[in-house]
Amino acid sequence: MIERLSIIGVGLIGGSLARALRAVGQVGEVVGCGRSGPNLEKAVELGVIDRFTHDPGEAVVGADVVFLAVPLGAMRGALSAIKDRLDASAVITDGGSVKGSVVADAVAAFGKVPTRLVPGHPIAGTECSGVEASFAELYRNRRVILTPLSETEPDALSLVSRMWEACGAEVTTMSVGHHDEVLAATSHLPHMLAFGLVDALARMRENDEIFRYAAGGFRDFTRIASSSPVMWRDICIANREALSAMLARFGIEMTDLAESIRRADGDHLLEIFERAKAARDRYVDRVK
Amino acid sequence: MIERLSIIGVGLIGGSLARALRAVGQVGEVVGCGRSGPNLEKAVELGVIDRFTHDPGEAVVGADVVFLAVPLGAMRGALSAIKDRLDASAVITDGGSVKGSVVADAVAAFGKVPTRLVPGHPIAGTECSGVEASFAELYRNRRVILTPLSETEPDALSLVSRMWEACGAEVTTMSVGHHDEVLAATSHLPHMLAFGLVDALARMRENDEIFRYAAGGFRDFTRIASSSPVMWRDICIANREALSAMLARFGIEMTDLAESIRRADGDHLLEIFERAKAARDRYVDRVK
């Protein structure tokens, strides 16, 4: 049970955490913090938070747990703003899609790794944003990756694990670097392809006609290109090393594919497509 | 009303056409043709076709309309096999995803463009295949592109248009070359990206773990990588010119994106993502 939860950034991710904890009676007071007055008022109206402030420092006073759900580009500022106002026992965690940059931001703000920081990443979301898009079931049966450091106090890790499990999530831990590589492959690279594809088509002369003939497959394929541009700008920059490596790997794959198409090398194309289909079908069987 | 419809290739596309026409009472007898005995027996059992043969020539005897729904690589053989058995008034049409290659196959088989050939492409499908995946509603509110040639007889075009409209589809016409370019952009390129991405990940050492952490966005994004490898091999080769041009265009886009990430050029990344999101959101609003 968390007596007071402070949520910095009350959108889809932060709002859904509050809703999920409330649904299972695992949170007392929820204090929200953000820049947009109307969004925070909406959050109170929806019962997601109890009260709000625009000042992160004020928001964390007396909090047991502070959850940072701001874009990665705003993490350092938020950490600096809360640093001197935290209770000694307060646990800090976050929902950022890149963990190396959050740890670096914490070190920059605190002068060292805070021992009660538990970097985290719920692998969940939709292409929508804002508190109105939040819902209590977002994390049910989804994975949450925590990336504790050698400095992290075990009781802080345990508290954050239990918090996510109360939301119905399956918690796993891994190193910061490994998290950032895995996510570059499974999330950040696919988003780049979706944004890149839609942008390439949008820039074609006859783009309006092209979109008119796009079928259902295209709709699904490009759904993630409707995600928040600001959030993705921040993710790209925060994880640019691992993402650049994945983009290079994908570039080699596509060069091979393009060469095979140009040479009309049916056998090689079939080999690629069969390996991909087998992997995709295996994966879908598992997550069903 | 089509008295006798001959379907060469009784899978998702061919089976759904038969089901849709039956549902609105616009077809008399449906004769199926294919290589797999069990699939054709299933098609009879499901009421999709009335009878079947493994010989395309036999299948088209007395047919008013012949619908070719075989993989593109099998079109030329099918056209050669039916050529001498067609009624003089029989209209031939097809469901191939590339139109230039089908026309070339017809010219190779018939020695010239058959005047009663109406090349067509229903922009519909799922990642499943086989007659059991077929359903009468597949074409409802979907687009069907017909690419008549200067040699095409107007009454043949009109008959095929009415056939698709009876299935609930919206029929438009365009040139063969334009069709192949539009489809390279909206369908063939996205499939290459999905196959390429899944294959690139499947080839990574830790691929099992990587797929484990993939979220919902990845599932949607890669759904089309579960499509038929043989069908896609054939599409790639049949449309290799237009597809190679699109791959090159996409390559330039991704080089620009990768460069911006490496340079941490947030403004340029934001510009790309915002343009893509705006295009995607506009497109989704329209097809809702």
Tab-separated table of N, CA, C and O in Angstrom, chain B residues 29-124:
chain	number	residue	atom	x	y	z
B	29	GLU	N	-23.529	-21.435	-61.278
B	29	GLU	CA	-22.607	-22.497	-60.890
B	29	GLU	C	-21.188	-21.933	-60.687
B	29	GLU	O	-20.750	-21.070	-61.447
B	30	VAL	N	-20.508	-22.451	-59.681
B	30	VAL	CA	-19.108	-22.064	-59.469
B	30	VAL	C	-18.243	-23.318	-59.609
B	30	VAL	O	-18.430	-24.300	-58.894
B	31	VAL	N	-17.313	-23.254	-60.577
B	31	VAL	CA	-16.397	-24.368	-60.806
B	31	VAL	C	-15.029	-23.981	-60.260
B	31	VAL	O	-14.491	-22.933	-60.616
B	32	GLY	N	-14.494	-24.804	-59.385
B	32	GLY	CA	-13.190	-24.501	-58.803
B	32	GLY	C	-12.084	-25.303	-59.469
B	32	GLY	O	-12.315	-26.395	-59.987
B	33	CYS	N	-10.885	-24.735	-59.453
B	33	CYS	CA	-9.731	-25.451	-59.987
B	33	CYS	C	-8.523	-25.150	-59.116
B	33	CYS	O	-8.333	-24.005	-58.690
B	34	GLY	N	-7.740	-26.165	-58.832
B	34	GLY	CA	-6.549	-25.956	-58.021
B	34	GLY	C	-5.725	-27.217	-58.001
B	34	GLY	O	-6.082	-28.205	-58.648
B	35	ARG	N	-4.627	-27.207	-57.254
B	35	ARG	CA	-3.768	-28.386	-57.202
B	35	ARG	C	-4.073	-29.251	-55.986
B	35	ARG	O	-3.910	-30.451	-56.024
B	36	SER	N	-4.512	-28.616	-54.898
B	36	SER	CA	-4.710	-29.379	-53.666
B	36	SER	C	-6.097	-29.997	-53.587
B	36	SER	O	-7.112	-29.283	-53.479
B	37	GLY	N	-6.157	-31.327	-53.642
B	37	GLY	CA	-7.434	-32.039	-53.513
B	37	GLY	C	-8.162	-31.711	-52.224
B	37	GLY	O	-9.340	-31.320	-52.254
B	38	PRO	N	-7.486	-31.831	-51.068
B	38	PRO	CA	-8.180	-31.550	-49.806
B	38	PRO	C	-8.770	-30.140	-49.739
B	38	PRO	O	-9.880	-29.943	-49.239
B	39	ASN	N	-8.040	-29.130	-50.262
B	39	ASN	CA	-8.551	-27.761	-50.229
B	39	ASN	C	-9.818	-27.638	-51.079
B	39	ASN	O	-10.788	-26.985	-50.681
B	40	LEU	N	-9.818	-28.294	-52.257
B	40	LEU	CA	-10.983	-28.208	-53.139
B	40	LEU	C	-12.171	-28.974	-52.560
B	40	LEU	O	-13.317	-28.536	-52.666
B	41	GLU	N	-11.880	-30.106	-51.937
B	41	GLU	CA	-12.970	-30.859	-51.289
B	41	GLU	C	-13.582	-30.024	-50.160
B	41	GLU	O	-14.795	-29.997	-49.975
B	42	LYS	N	-12.717	-29.356	-49.418
B	42	LYS	CA	-13.180	-28.460	-48.353
B	42	LYS	C	-14.059	-27.353	-48.940
B	42	LYS	O	-15.077	-26.984	-48.350
B	43	ALA	N	-13.640	-26.831	-50.103
B	43	ALA	CA	-14.391	-25.746	-50.745
B	43	ALA	C	-15.795	-26.203	-51.135
B	43	ALA	O	-16.767	-25.447	-51.015
B	44	VAL	N	-15.909	-27.452	-51.589
B	44	VAL	CA	-17.234	-27.996	-51.930
B	44	VAL	C	-18.050	-28.153	-50.645
B	44	VAL	O	-19.212	-27.744	-50.566
B	45	GLU	N	-17.409	-28.726	-49.641
B	45	GLU	CA	-18.061	-28.958	-48.355
B	45	GLU	C	-18.593	-27.649	-47.745
B	45	GLU	O	-19.684	-27.619	-47.168
B	46	LEU	N	-17.810	-26.570	-47.907
B	46	LEU	CA	-18.209	-25.267	-47.351
B	46	LEU	C	-19.232	-24.566	-48.241
B	46	LEU	O	-19.716	-23.485	-47.897
B	47	GLY	N	-19.530	-25.150	-49.408
B	47	GLY	CA	-20.487	-24.528	-50.319
B	47	GLY	C	-19.914	-23.369	-51.115
B	47	GLY	O	-20.650	-22.582	-51.705
B	48	VAL	N	-18.581	-23.241	-51.114
B	48	VAL	CA	-17.950	-22.141	-51.843
B	48	VAL	C	-17.982	-22.420	-53.341
B	48	VAL	O	-18.240	-21.528	-54.153
B	49	ILE	N	-17.720	-23.670	-53.729
B	49	ILE	CA	-17.780	-24.066	-55.143
B	49	ILE	C	-18.748	-25.250	-55.265
B	49	ILE	O	-19.053	-25.920	-54.271
B	50	ASP	N	-19.221	-25.479	-56.499
B	50	ASP	CA	-20.155	-26.600	-56.711
B	50	ASP	C	-19.414	-27.876	-57.088
B	50	ASP	O	-19.818	-28.970	-56.723
B	51	ARG	N	-18.346	-27.718	-57.868
B	51	ARG	CA	-17.569	-28.877	-58.288
B	51	ARG	C	-16.166	-28.412	-58.606
B	51	ARG	O	-15.906	-27.199	-58.692
B	52	PHE	N	-15.262	-29.369	-58.795
B	52	PHE	CA	-13.890	-28.941	-59.092
B	52	PHE	C	-13.197	-29.901	-60.053
B	52	PHE	O	-13.647	-31.027	-60.298
B	53	THR	N	-12.101	-29.407	-60.580
B	53	THR	CA	-11.219	-30.185	-61.441
B	53	THR	C	-9.801	-29.685	-61.179
B	53	THR	O	-9.621	-28.563	-60.701
B	54	HIS	N	-8.816	-30.519	-61.481
B	54	HIS	CA	-7.432	-30.052	-61.344
B	54	HIS	C	-6.909	-29.483	-62.661
B	54	HIS	O	-5.795	-28.997	-62.726
B	55	ASP	N	-7.739	-29.543	-63.701
B	55	ASP	CA	-7.308	-29.097	-65.038
B	55	ASP	C	-7.915	-27.731	-65.373
B	55	ASP	O	-9.131	-27.623	-65.581
B	56	PRO	N	-7.090	-26.695	-65.430
B	56	PRO	CA	-7.622	-25.352	-65.699
B	56	PRO	C	-8.414	-25.294	-67.008
B	56	PRO	O	-9.441	-24.606	-67.086
B	57	GLY	N	-7.948	-26.007	-68.029
B	57	GLY	CA	-8.639	-26.001	-69.319
B	57	GLY	C	-10.056	-26.517	-69.172
B	57	GLY	O	-11.027	-25.924	-69.670
B	58	GLU	N	-10.200	-27.594	-68.458
B	58	GLU	CA	-11.526	-28.176	-68.235
B	58	GLU	C	-12.402	-27.234	-67.386
B	58	GLU	O	-13.613	-27.120	-67.614
B	59	ALA	N	-11.745	-26.565	-66.438
B	59	ALA	CA	-12.500	-25.707	-65.511
B	59	ALA	C	-13.195	-24.547	-66.203
B	59	ALA	O	-14.217	-24.062	-65.718
B	60	VAL	N	-12.657	-24.079	-67.324
B	60	VAL	CA	-13.216	-22.865	-67.945
B	60	VAL	C	-14.251	-23.163	-69.031
B	60	VAL	O	-14.863	-22.235	-69.583
B	61	VAL	N	-14.460	-24.422	-69.338
B	61	VAL	CA	-15.420	-24.778	-70.394
B	61	VAL	C	-16.813	-24.260	-70.018
B	61	VAL	O	-17.321	-24.539	-68.941
B	62	GLY	N	-17.375	-23.467	-70.914
B	62	GLY	CA	-18.730	-22.948	-70.697
B	62	GLY	C	-18.835	-21.833	-69.673
B	62	GLY	O	-19.950	-21.408	-69.334
B	63	ALA	N	-17.709	-21.332	-69.167
B	63	ALA	CA	-17.752	-20.269	-68.152
B	63	ALA	C	-18.008	-18.905	-68.793
B	63	ALA	O	-17.491	-18.621	-69.873
B	64	ASP	N	-18.822	-18.091	-68.114
B	64	ASP	CA	-19.004	-16.696	-68.552
B	64	ASP	C	-17.836	-15.845	-68.080
B	64	ASP	O	-17.386	-14.945	-68.767
B	65	VAL	N	-17.428	-16.133	-66.846
B	65	VAL	CA	-16.336	-15.365	-66.253
B	65	VAL	C	-15.317	-16.343	-65.672
B	65	VAL	O	-15.678	-17.312	-65.003
B	66	VAL	N	-14.046	-16.082	-65.953
B	66	VAL	CA	-12.950	-16.864	-65.380
B	66	VAL	C	-12.173	-15.935	-64.468
B	66	VAL	O	-11.725	-14.861	-64.888
B	67	PHE	N	-12.052	-16.328	-63.201
B	67	PHE	CA	-11.299	-15.506	-62.236
B	67	PHE	C	-10.026	-16.236	-61.853
B	67	PHE	O	-10.070	-17.334	-61.285
B	68	LEU	N	-8.903	-15.626	-62.172
B	68	LEU	CA	-7.602	-16.220	-61.861
B	68	LEU	C	-7.125	-15.690	-60.516
B	68	LEU	O	-6.868	-14.496	-60.364
B	69	ALA	N	-7.003	-16.589	-59.540
B	69	ALA	CA	-6.558	-16.166	-58.208
B	69	ALA	C	-5.398	-17.043	-57.764
B	69	ALA	O	-5.324	-17.477	-56.620
B	70	VAL	N	-4.493	-17.274	-58.685
B	70	VAL	CA	-3.287	-18.052	-58.381
B	70	VAL	C	-2.150	-17.087	-58.069
B	70	VAL	O	-2.237	-15.901	-58.400
B	71	PRO	N	-1.071	-17.560	-57.409
B	71	PRO	CA	0.081	-16.676	-57.206
B	71	PRO	C	0.579	-16.147	-58.557
B	71	PRO	O	0.409	-16.814	-59.592
B	72	LEU	N	1.181	-14.975	-58.544
B	72	LEU	CA	1.619	-14.361	-59.801
B	72	LEU	C	2.539	-15.271	-60.603
B	72	LEU	O	2.500	-15.272	-61.830
B	73	GLY	N	3.341	-16.053	-59.920
B	73	GLY	CA	4.270	-16.949	-60.613
B	73	GLY	C	3.577	-18.062	-61.380
B	73	GLY	O	4.194	-18.727	-62.218
B	74	ALA	N	2.295	-18.282	-61.093
B	74	ALA	CA	1.549	-19.354	-61.766
B	74	ALA	C	0.590	-18.816	-62.825
B	74	ALA	O	-0.128	-19.576	-63.468
B	75	MET	N	0.570	-17.489	-63.004
B	75	MET	CA	-0.390	-16.870	-63.935
B	75	MET	C	-0.155	-17.312	-65.385
B	75	MET	O	-1.091	-17.662	-66.098
B	76	ARG	N	1.107	-17.266	-65.804
B	76	ARG	CA	1.395	-17.560	-67.204
B	76	ARG	C	0.963	-18.988	-67.550
B	76	ARG	O	0.327	-19.223	-68.579
B	77	GLY	N	1.288	-19.920	-66.671
B	77	GLY	CA	0.901	-21.317	-66.895
B	77	GLY	C	-0.618	-21.472	-66.944
B	77	GLY	O	-1.160	-22.193	-67.805
B	78	ALA	N	-1.307	-20.786	-66.051
B	78	ALA	CA	-2.768	-20.894	-66.006
B	78	ALA	C	-3.382	-20.316	-67.278
B	78	ALA	O	-4.293	-20.908	-67.877
B	79	LEU	N	-2.867	-19.160	-67.710
B	79	LEU	CA	-3.394	-18.525	-68.925
B	79	LEU	C	-3.156	-19.416	-70.148
B	79	LEU	O	-4.037	-19.555	-71.006
B	80	SER	N	-1.972	-20.022	-70.216
B	80	SER	CA	-1.671	-20.919	-71.347
B	80	SER	C	-2.608	-22.118	-71.330
B	80	SER	O	-3.060	-22.586	-72.387
B	81	ALA	N	-2.898	-22.605	-70.108
B	81	ALA	CA	-3.720	-23.811	-69.992
B	81	ALA	C	-5.181	-23.577	-70.370
B	81	ALA	O	-5.869	-24.502	-70.804
B	82	ILE	N	-5.676	-22.348	-70.196
B	82	ILE	CA	-7.106	-22.105	-70.470
B	82	ILE	C	-7.350	-21.555	-71.880
B	82	ILE	O	-8.477	-21.656	-72.386
B	83	LYS	N	-6.307	-21.009	-72.476
B	83	LYS	CA	-6.397	-20.272	-73.744
B	83	LYS	C	-7.308	-20.915	-74.793
B	83	LYS	O	-8.189	-20.262	-75.353
B	84	ASP	N	-7.115	-22.205	-75.059
B	84	ASP	CA	-7.849	-22.852	-76.146
B	84	ASP	C	-9.195	-23.432	-75.725
B	84	ASP	O	-9.888	-24.033	-76.546
B	85	ARG	N	-9.552	-23.283	-74.476
B	85	ARG	CA	-10.789	-23.899	-74.004
B	85	ARG	C	-11.866	-22.872	-73.647
B	85	ARG	O	-12.960	-23.250	-73.239
B	86	LEU	N	-11.520	-21.603	-73.795
B	86	LEU	CA	-12.460	-20.543	-73.421
B	86	LEU	C	-13.582	-20.373	-74.438
B	86	LEU	O	-13.342	-20.470	-75.640
B	87	ASP	N	-14.779	-20.070	-73.969
B	87	ASP	CA	-15.838	-19.630	-74.873
B	87	ASP	C	-15.414	-18.283	-75.475
B	87	ASP	O	-14.690	-17.521	-74.831
B	88	ALA	N	-15.899	-18.000	-76.672
B	88	ALA	CA	-15.520	-16.736	-77.325
B	88	ALA	C	-15.973	-15.537	-76.495
B	88	ALA	O	-15.316	-14.496	-76.477
B	89	SER	N	-17.073	-15.695	-75.781
B	89	SER	CA	-17.604	-14.557	-75.023
B	89	SER	C	-17.078	-14.508	-73.585
B	89	SER	O	-17.402	-13.582	-72.836
B	90	ALA	N	-16.304	-15.483	-73.179
B	90	ALA	CA	-15.844	-15.552	-71.780
B	90	ALA	C	-14.978	-14.342	-71.435
B	90	ALA	O	-14.112	-13.942	-72.220
B	91	VAL	N	-15.224	-13.803	-70.242
B	91	VAL	CA	-14.425	-12.686	-69.747
B	91	VAL	C	-13.415	-13.239	-68.743
B	91	VAL	O	-13.768	-14.036	-67.879
B	92	ILE	N	-12.163	-12.848	-68.905
B	92	ILE	CA	-11.113	-13.279	-67.976
B	92	ILE	C	-10.746	-12.103	-67.096
B	92	ILE	O	-10.510	-10.989	-67.584
B	93	THR	N	-10.675	-12.352	-65.805
B	93	THR	CA	-10.152	-11.316	-64.918
B	93	THR	C	-9.330	-12.010	-63.839
B	93	THR	O	-9.264	-13.240	-63.795
B	94	ASP	N	-8.661	-11.229	-62.996
B	94	ASP	CA	-7.760	-11.840	-62.018
B	94	ASP	C	-7.694	-10.993	-60.758
B	94	ASP	O	-8.259	-9.897	-60.702
B	95	GLY	N	-6.998	-11.506	-59.759
B	95	GLY	CA	-6.859	-10.792	-58.496
B	95	GLY	C	-5.406	-10.524	-58.144
B	95	GLY	O	-5.096	-10.272	-56.974
B	96	GLY	N	-4.547	-10.565	-59.137
B	96	GLY	CA	-3.104	-10.415	-58.881
B	96	GLY	C	-2.722	-9.040	-58.361
B	96	GLY	O	-3.286	-8.033	-58.776
B	97	SER	N	-1.723	-9.006	-57.468
B	97	SER	CA	-1.294	-7.759	-56.836
B	97	SER	C	-0.412	-6.902	-57.731
B	97	SER	O	-0.071	-5.775	-57.370
B	98	VAL	N	0.001	-7.445	-58.859
B	98	VAL	CA	0.810	-6.693	-59.825
B	98	VAL	C	0.107	-6.849	-61.168
B	98	VAL	O	-0.318	-7.954	-61.516
B	99	LYS	N	-0.043	-5.770	-61.915
B	99	LYS	CA	-0.812	-5.876	-63.151
B	99	LYS	C	0.069	-5.943	-64.397
B	99	LYS	O	-0.299	-6.607	-65.378
B	100	GLY	N	1.223	-5.331	-64.364
B	100	GLY	CA	2.100	-5.374	-65.541
B	100	GLY	C	2.504	-6.799	-65.876
B	100	GLY	O	2.522	-7.194	-67.056
B	101	SER	N	2.811	-7.586	-64.884
B	101	SER	CA	3.260	-8.952	-65.125
B	101	SER	C	2.123	-9.824	-65.638
B	101	SER	O	2.329	-10.711	-66.482
B	102	VAL	N	0.903	-9.584	-65.176
B	102	VAL	CA	-0.247	-10.380	-65.630
B	102	VAL	C	-0.518	-10.088	-67.115
B	102	VAL	O	-0.762	-11.008	-67.906
B	103	VAL	N	-0.417	-8.819	-67.469
B	103	VAL	CA	-0.623	-8.463	-68.884
B	103	VAL	C	0.473	-9.097	-69.740
B	103	VAL	O	0.198	-9.674	-70.803
B	104	ALA	N	1.705	-9.051	-69.265
B	104	ALA	CA	2.815	-9.674	-70.011
B	104	ALA	C	2.598	-11.185	-70.140
B	104	ALA	O	2.865	-11.771	-71.190
B	105	ASP	N	2.101	-11.795	-69.062
B	105	ASP	CA	1.824	-13.237	-69.104
B	105	ASP	C	0.715	-13.549	-70.114
B	105	ASP	O	0.784	-14.558	-70.825
B	106	ALA	N	-0.292	-12.698	-70.159
B	106	ALA	CA	-1.406	-12.915	-71.092
B	106	ALA	C	-0.916	-12.783	-72.540
B	106	ALA	O	-1.282	-13.581	-73.407
B	107	VAL	N	-0.079	-11.791	-72.770
B	107	VAL	CA	0.469	-11.599	-74.131
B	107	VAL	C	1.328	-12.807	-74.505
B	107	VAL	O	1.260	-13.314	-75.633
B	108	ALA	N	2.094	-13.310	-73.557
B	108	ALA	CA	2.933	-14.486	-73.831
B	108	ALA	C	2.067	-15.712	-74.123
B	108	ALA	O	2.386	-16.500	-75.022
B	109	ALA	N	0.978	-15.848	-73.419
B	109	ALA	CA	0.124	-17.025	-73.600
B	109	ALA	C	-0.752	-16.923	-74.846
B	109	ALA	O	-0.933	-17.903	-75.574
B	110	PHE	N	-1.299	-15.727	-75.079
B	110	PHE	CA	-2.269	-15.558	-76.173
B	110	PHE	C	-1.632	-15.001	-77.455
B	110	PHE	O	-2.286	-14.931	-78.473
B	111	GLY	N	-0.401	-14.517	-77.389
B	111	GLY	CA	0.238	-13.924	-78.570
B	111	GLY	C	-0.125	-12.463	-78.757
B	111	GLY	O	0.431	-11.776	-79.607
B	112	LYS	N	-1.089	-11.977	-78.000
B	112	LYS	CA	-1.503	-10.560	-78.027
B	112	LYS	C	-2.369	-10.305	-76.793
B	112	LYS	O	-2.713	-11.258	-76.083
B	113	VAL	N	-2.719	-9.056	-76.548
B	113	VAL	CA	-3.587	-8.770	-75.408
B	113	VAL	C	-4.980	-9.329	-75.703
B	113	VAL	O	-5.593	-8.951	-76.699
B	114	PRO	N	-5.482	-10.233	-74.890
B	114	PRO	CA	-6.836	-10.750	-75.118
B	114	PRO	C	-7.843	-9.612	-74.907
B	114	PRO	O	-7.762	-8.903	-73.903
B	115	THR	N	-8.745	-9.443	-75.849
B	115	THR	CA	-9.671	-8.301	-75.759
B	115	THR	C	-10.689	-8.480	-74.634
B	115	THR	O	-11.331	-7.529	-74.227
B	116	ARG	N	-10.858	-9.701	-74.160
B	116	ARG	CA	-11.824	-9.928	-73.077
B	116	ARG	C	-11.123	-10.157	-71.727
B	116	ARG	O	-11.712	-10.703	-70.792
B	117	LEU	N	-9.886	-9.707	-71.646
B	117	LEU	CA	-9.145	-9.729	-70.373
B	117	LEU	C	-9.320	-8.385	-69.662
B	117	LEU	O	-9.059	-7.334	-70.250
B	118	VAL	N	-9.731	-8.446	-68.399
B	118	VAL	CA	-9.856	-7.235	-67.581
B	118	VAL	C	-8.969	-7.427	-66.352
B	118	VAL	O	-9.389	-8.016	-65.356
B	119	PRO	N	-7.724	-6.950	-66.399
B	119	PRO	CA	-6.841	-7.140	-65.240
B	119	PRO	C	-7.426	-6.404	-64.031
B	119	PRO	O	-7.903	-5.278	-64.162
B	120	GLY	N	-7.388	-7.057	-62.879
B	120	GLY	CA	-7.997	-6.442	-61.699
B	120	GLY	C	-7.243	-6.758	-60.427
B	120	GLY	O	-6.410	-7.669	-60.383
B	121	HIS	N	-7.531	-5.978	-59.401
B	121	HIS	CA	-6.870	-6.175	-58.117
B	121	HIS	C	-7.759	-5.699	-56.968
B	121	HIS	O	-7.884	-4.499	-56.733
B	122	PRO	N	-8.361	-6.626	-56.254
B	122	PRO	CA	-9.111	-6.225	-55.063
B	122	PRO	C	-8.133	-5.892	-53.935
B	122	PRO	O	-7.282	-6.706	-53.590
B	123	ILE	N	-8.242	-4.678	-53.385
B	123	ILE	CA	-7.336	-4.244	-52.316
B	123	ILE	C	-7.916	-4.749	-51.002
B	123	ILE	O	-8.502	-4.011	-50.219
B	124	ALA	N	-7.754	-6.022	-50.790
B	124	ALA	CA	-8.327	-6.652	-49.599
B	124	ALA	C	-7.550	-7.934	-49.357
B	124	ALA	O	-6.923	-8.475	-50.253
